[in-house]
Coordinates of C-alpha atoms and ligand atoms in Angstrom, one line a residue:
M128 CA 64.4 35.1 111.4
I129 CA 64.1 38.3 113.3
R130 CA 63.7 41.5 111.3
P131 CA 65.3 44.4 113.2
K132 CA 63.0 47.3 113.9
K133 CA 64.5 50.7 113.2
S134 CA 61.8 52.4 115.3
L135 CA 63.1 50.6 118.4
G136 CA 66.8 51.3 117.6
Q137 CA 67.6 47.7 117.0
N138 CA 71.2 47.2 116.1
F139 CA 72.3 43.9 117.6
L140 CA 75.9 43.7 118.8
T141 CA 77.4 40.7 117.0
D142 CA 81.2 41.2 117.5
D143 CA 82.4 38.6 120.0
N144 CA 85.5 40.6 120.9
I145 CA 83.5 43.6 121.8
L146 CA 81.0 41.5 123.8
N147 CA 83.9 40.0 125.7
K148 CA 85.5 43.4 126.2
I149 CA 82.2 44.8 127.7
L150 CA 81.9 41.9 130.1
S151 CA 85.6 42.2 131.1
L152 CA 84.7 45.6 132.6
V153 CA 82.5 44.1 135.2
E154 CA 82.4 41.6 138.0
V155 CA 79.2 39.5 137.3
K156 CA 79.6 36.5 139.5
N157 CA 77.0 36.5 142.3
R158 CA 75.9 40.1 141.5
N159 CA 72.5 41.5 140.6
I160 CA 72.6 42.5 137.0
I161 CA 70.0 44.5 135.0
E162 CA 70.1 44.6 131.2
I163 CA 68.3 47.3 129.3
G164 CA 67.2 46.2 125.8
P165 CA 68.6 42.7 125.6
G166 CA 67.3 42.2 122.1
T167 CA 68.3 38.8 120.7
G168 CA 70.3 38.1 123.8
N169 CA 73.9 38.4 122.6
L170 CA 75.1 40.2 125.7
T171 CA 72.6 38.3 127.9
K172 CA 74.2 34.9 127.0
K173 CA 77.6 36.2 128.0
I174 CA 76.3 37.6 131.3
L175 CA 74.7 34.3 132.2
E176 CA 78.0 32.4 131.5
K177 CA 79.5 34.4 134.3
R178 CA 76.8 33.3 136.8
P179 CA 75.1 36.4 138.1
K180 CA 72.9 36.1 141.2
N181 CA 69.9 37.6 139.4
L182 CA 69.4 39.0 136.0
L183 CA 66.6 41.3 135.1
L184 CA 65.9 42.0 131.5
I185 CA 63.8 44.9 130.3
E186 CA 62.8 44.7 126.6
K187 CA 60.1 46.7 124.9
D188 CA 59.7 44.5 121.8
Q189 CA 57.2 41.8 122.6
L190 CA 58.5 39.4 120.0
L191 CA 62.0 39.6 121.4
A192 CA 60.9 39.4 125.0
D193 CA 58.9 36.2 124.1
N194 CA 61.9 34.7 122.4
L195 CA 64.1 35.4 125.4
Q196 CA 61.5 34.0 127.7
E197 CA 61.5 30.7 125.7
K198 CA 65.3 30.6 125.3
L199 CA 66.0 31.3 128.9
S200 CA 63.2 29.4 130.6
S201 CA 65.7 27.1 132.3
F202 CA 67.4 29.9 134.2
R203 CA 65.6 30.4 137.5
N204 CA 67.5 33.6 138.2
V205 CA 66.3 35.4 135.1
K206 CA 63.3 37.7 135.0
I207 CA 62.1 39.3 131.8
F208 CA 60.0 42.4 131.8
N209 CA 58.3 43.2 128.5
E210 CA 58.3 46.9 129.3
D211 CA 59.3 50.3 128.0
I212 CA 62.3 51.4 130.1
L213 CA 61.2 55.0 130.1
K214 CA 57.9 54.1 131.7
F215 CA 59.1 51.3 133.9
N216 CA 59.7 52.0 137.6
L217 CA 63.2 50.6 137.8
E218 CA 64.0 52.3 141.1
K219 CA 61.2 50.5 142.8
I220 CA 62.4 47.0 142.0
I221 CA 66.2 47.4 141.8
E222 CA 68.2 45.5 144.4
K223 CA 71.1 46.9 146.3
N224 CA 74.5 46.8 144.6
S225 CA 73.1 46.2 141.1
I226 CA 75.0 46.7 137.9
I227 CA 73.1 48.0 134.9
I228 CA 74.3 47.0 131.4
G229 CA 72.9 47.9 128.1
N230 CA 73.6 48.4 124.4
L231 CA 71.0 51.1 124.4
P232 CA 68.5 52.0 121.7
Y233 CA 70.2 55.2 120.4
N234 CA 67.0 57.2 119.8
I235 CA 66.3 57.3 123.5
S236 CA 69.8 56.8 125.0
S237 CA 70.1 60.2 126.7
Q238 CA 66.6 59.9 128.1
I239 CA 67.5 56.6 129.6
L240 CA 70.7 58.0 131.2
I241 CA 68.8 61.0 132.6
K242 CA 66.2 58.7 134.1
L243 CA 69.0 56.8 135.9
I244 CA 70.5 60.0 137.1
K245 CA 67.2 61.2 138.5
F246 CA 66.7 58.3 140.9
Q247 CA 65.1 59.8 144.1
K248 CA 67.5 58.1 146.4
W249 CA 71.1 59.1 146.1
P250 CA 73.5 57.3 146.1
P251 CA 71.3 54.9 144.1
K252 CA 71.1 51.1 144.4
Y253 CA 73.2 50.6 141.4
N254 CA 76.9 51.0 141.7
K255 CA 78.0 50.8 138.1
L256 CA 76.5 51.5 134.6
I257 CA 78.0 50.0 131.5
L258 CA 76.2 51.6 128.6
M259 CA 76.7 51.8 124.8
F260 CA 75.8 55.1 123.2
Q261 CA 76.1 56.5 119.8
K262 CA 79.5 58.2 119.8
E263 CA 78.1 61.7 119.4
V264 CA 76.1 61.4 122.6
A265 CA 79.0 59.9 124.5
D266 CA 81.2 62.8 123.3
K267 CA 78.7 65.2 124.9
I268 CA 78.8 63.3 128.2
L269 CA 82.6 63.3 128.1
A270 CA 83.0 67.0 127.0
Q271 CA 85.0 69.7 128.7
H272 CA 83.7 73.2 129.0
K273 CA 84.6 75.7 126.3
T274 CA 84.0 73.0 123.6
S275 CA 81.1 72.7 121.3
D276 CA 80.0 69.3 122.7
Y277 CA 79.7 70.7 126.2
G278 CA 76.1 71.2 127.3
R279 CA 73.1 70.0 129.3
L280 CA 74.1 66.4 129.1
T281 CA 77.7 67.1 130.3
I282 CA 76.4 69.2 133.2
I283 CA 73.6 66.9 134.4
T284 CA 75.7 63.7 134.1
S285 CA 78.6 65.2 136.0
S286 CA 76.4 66.2 138.9
R287 CA 75.9 62.6 139.9
L288 CA 78.1 60.3 137.8
K289 CA 81.7 59.9 136.9
V290 CA 83.0 58.2 133.8
T291 CA 85.6 55.7 134.7
N292 CA 86.3 54.1 131.4
H293 CA 85.3 54.3 127.8
F294 CA 86.1 52.9 124.4
N295 CA 84.8 53.3 120.8
V296 CA 83.1 50.6 118.8
L297 CA 82.9 50.6 115.0
P298 CA 79.7 50.2 113.0
N299 CA 80.6 46.8 111.6
S300 CA 80.3 45.3 115.1
F301 CA 76.6 45.4 114.8
Y302 CA 73.8 43.9 112.7
P303 CA 72.3 45.8 111.0
V304 CA 75.3 48.1 110.5
P305 CA 74.4 51.5 111.9
K306 CA 75.4 54.8 110.2
V307 CA 77.2 56.1 113.3
K308 CA 80.1 55.1 115.5
S309 CA 79.4 53.9 119.1
T310 CA 81.1 54.3 122.5
V311 CA 80.8 52.2 125.6
L312 CA 80.9 54.3 128.8
V313 CA 81.5 52.9 132.3
L314 CA 79.9 55.3 134.8
K315 CA 79.8 55.3 138.6
P316 CA 77.5 57.2 140.9
I317 CA 79.3 59.8 143.0
I318 CA 78.5 62.3 145.7
N319 CA 79.7 65.5 144.2
K320 CA 80.6 67.9 147.0
N321 CA 80.2 70.9 144.7
F322 CA 76.7 69.8 143.8
N323 CA 74.5 71.4 146.5
V324 CA 71.3 71.6 144.4
K325 CA 68.2 70.3 146.1
K326 CA 66.2 69.3 143.1
I327 CA 68.0 68.0 140.0
E328 CA 65.0 69.1 138.0
N329 CA 66.1 72.7 138.7
L330 CA 69.5 71.9 137.2
E331 CA 67.7 70.6 134.1
L332 CA 65.7 73.8 133.9
I333 CA 68.6 76.2 134.3
S334 CA 70.9 74.4 131.9
H335 CA 68.0 74.2 129.4
I336 CA 67.4 77.9 129.6
F337 CA 71.1 78.7 128.9
F338 CA 71.8 76.1 126.3
S339 CA 68.7 76.8 124.3
Q340 CA 70.5 80.0 123.5
K341 CA 73.9 78.5 123.2
R342 CA 75.5 81.3 121.2
K343 CA 74.1 84.2 123.2
M344 CA 75.8 85.8 126.1
I345 CA 74.6 84.5 129.4
N346 CA 73.1 87.9 130.4
K347 CA 70.1 86.7 128.3
G348 CA 69.6 83.6 130.5
F349 CA 70.2 85.6 133.7
K350 CA 67.4 88.0 132.8
K351 CA 65.0 85.2 132.2
I352 CA 65.8 83.4 135.4
F353 CA 66.2 86.1 137.9
K354 CA 64.0 89.1 138.6
N355 CA 66.9 91.0 140.1
Y356 CA 69.6 89.6 137.7
L357 CA 72.2 92.2 138.6
E358 CA 72.0 91.2 142.2
A359 CA 72.4 87.6 141.2
Q360 CA 75.3 88.4 139.0
K361 CA 77.0 90.2 142.0
K362 CA 76.4 87.4 144.4
L363 CA 77.6 84.8 142.0
N364 CA 80.4 86.8 140.7
I365 CA 80.0 85.6 137.1
N366 CA 80.8 87.7 134.0
L367 CA 77.6 88.1 132.0
N368 CA 79.4 88.5 128.7
L369 CA 80.4 84.9 128.7
R370 CA 78.7 82.2 126.6
P371 CA 77.0 79.2 128.3
S372 CA 79.8 76.8 127.3
D373 CA 82.4 79.1 129.0
L374 CA 80.9 78.2 132.4
T375 CA 82.1 75.1 134.3
Q376 CA 79.8 72.6 135.7
N377 CA 80.4 74.0 139.2
E378 CA 79.2 77.4 138.0
F379 CA 76.0 75.9 136.8
F380 CA 75.5 74.2 140.1
K381 CA 76.1 77.5 141.9
I382 CA 73.6 79.3 139.7
T383 CA 71.0 76.6 140.3
H384 CA 71.6 76.7 144.0
Y385 CA 71.2 80.5 144.0
F386 CA 68.0 80.1 141.9
E387 CA 66.6 77.6 144.5
K388 CA 67.2 80.1 147.3
N389 CA 66.0 83.2 145.6
S390 CA 62.9 82.5 143.5
Ligands
SAH517 N1 71.5 44.4 123.6 C1 71.2 43.9 122.3 C2 70.2 44.8 121.6 C3 70.6 46.2 121.4 S1 69.5 47.1 120.3 C4 72.5 43.6 121.5 O1 73.5 44.3 121.9 O2 72.5 42.8 120.6 C5 68.5 48.0 121.5 C6 67.4 47.1 122.1 O3 66.6 47.9 123.0 C7 66.5 46.4 121.2 O4 66.3 45.1 121.6 C8 65.2 47.2 121.4 O5 64.0 46.4 121.1 C9 65.2 47.6 122.8 N2 64.4 48.8 123.1 C10 64.1 49.8 122.3 N3 63.4 50.7 123.0 C11 63.2 50.3 124.2 C12 62.6 50.8 125.4 N4 61.9 51.9 125.4 N5 62.6 50.0 126.5 C13 63.2 48.8 126.6 N6 63.9 48.3 125.5 C14 63.9 49.0 124.3

């Protein structure tokens, strides 16, 4: 009997309808699939039924990784990495046209998403992400500006990914039952024409500076970022009395672009 570890965000998806619904969102046959946090293999089994070309599994829990190794030893197209996804160099080993699936450990789900967004090469070698988040986090990814969910995660995600589909999942679809609701997001990499930032790290920096003072007017952030903040304000033509959440993603891209050229 496997005892779920809270520290590793282990809530295993046991609802067959939801498992099928997730798999219905993706063409698996003959594709390269990567699963993050396969756990006891509920989703993994369904993926294998659909005959992928290759399946890479990345599971941090050694006990679970060993169990999967044993259970799946007859599949020649499955490779299991007993690794921490946050330390693992996925970009190095990923094959072209891969699909990444995962019912993510919620304590690190935004970090995992950011890691996938920060791939060096863009467009990346994956062409679809199907990821389960805690609903609160998914709401931040999906948010519009001028709402309280809008923030760093919305801005950074929209610079390189587009959400093409999403649906909610109730706590009783999991064992153990989590305290929170969940949301599956389907995301596709995009080339955003309005995103002319050279280093995505700079977008992280700028959005961090503004959203760490979420309720303050943006003149505070401007003063921190730019030596000559009035000049920056003029060039960017942005009203400094607004709050960070009043600005659209494109405005944050513009500010970051200006920062790259003038600092
Ligand atoms: N996909 C499974 C399990 C989801 S629970 C299912 O739906 O049933 C999240 C899984 O991620 C667990 O198996 C947990 O051990 C694994 N995990 C947690 N942190 C991880 C990390 N840093 N790297 C890789 N896997 C991790």
